[in-house]
Amino acid sequence: MNKEKISLQVKGMSCASCAQSIEKALKNTKGVMEANVNFATEKATISFDPERVSLEKLKEVVESIGYQVL
C-alpha cells in the first residue's frame, strides 16, 4: 500500500464542528488512512493511498458537504 500526504486549503468553515464534519467525511472515504482538519489555519491534512483514491476525489468529498477547496 502506497501512502501520500497532502494539505488542502479549505474555505467556508465557520466553527470547529465544521472542521469535524470535513474530517469525518474524509475519514469515511475509501483509501484515506488519516485526516486532520485545522479550523484556525483552514487546512486539511490527509494521508491516503493514491492507488485507491485520487486527489480529485478528496476535493469532491470536501466540496460535496458544502466547503470550498482552493
XYZ file of C-alpha atoms in Angstrom:
70
model
C 0.000 0.000 0.000
C 1.343 3.380 -1.021
C 0.933 6.393 1.204
C 0.890 10.049 0.265
C 0.273 13.054 2.460
C -1.210 16.307 1.213
C -2.577 19.537 2.643
C -5.604 21.234 1.139
C -6.685 24.811 1.784
C -10.377 24.727 2.790
C -12.643 27.788 2.797
C -16.102 28.157 4.292
C -15.579 26.794 7.802
C -17.275 28.922 10.449
C -16.612 26.825 13.563
C -14.764 23.812 14.950
C -17.674 21.492 14.213
C -17.298 22.375 10.519
C -13.740 21.028 10.723
C -15.041 17.872 12.431
C -17.616 17.348 9.659
C -14.930 17.589 6.979
C -12.652 15.247 8.925
C -15.425 12.668 9.295
C -16.316 12.793 5.586
C -12.670 12.345 4.587
C -12.073 9.502 7.061
C -15.106 7.675 5.637
C -13.614 7.809 2.128
C -12.050 4.552 0.931
C -8.285 4.913 0.643
C -7.966 7.619 3.304
C -5.827 6.493 6.245
C -5.865 9.675 8.265
C -7.436 13.134 8.029
C -6.924 16.140 10.263
C -8.666 19.452 9.699
C -7.471 22.600 11.438
C -10.171 25.262 11.707
C -7.707 28.043 12.617
C -5.395 27.509 9.629
C -8.186 26.357 7.276
C -6.143 23.315 6.246
C -6.992 19.664 5.808
C -4.020 17.297 6.069
C -4.769 13.920 4.546
C -2.800 10.658 4.391
C -4.138 8.458 1.617
C -3.381 5.628 -0.798
C -3.206 7.171 -4.303
C -3.978 3.763 -5.829
C -7.365 3.726 -4.058
C -8.423 7.390 -4.064
C -7.461 10.358 -6.241
C -6.751 13.927 -5.233
C -9.799 14.934 -7.293
C -11.994 12.565 -5.277
C -10.717 14.055 -2.000
C -11.597 17.541 -3.245
C -15.037 16.313 -4.349
C -15.719 14.869 -0.882
C -14.986 18.218 0.796
C -16.976 20.188 -1.779
C -19.933 17.773 -1.618
C -20.571 18.754 2.006
C -20.507 22.470 1.259
C -16.920 23.711 1.580
C -14.523 25.112 -0.993
C -11.087 23.667 -1.729
C -8.556 26.176 -3.080
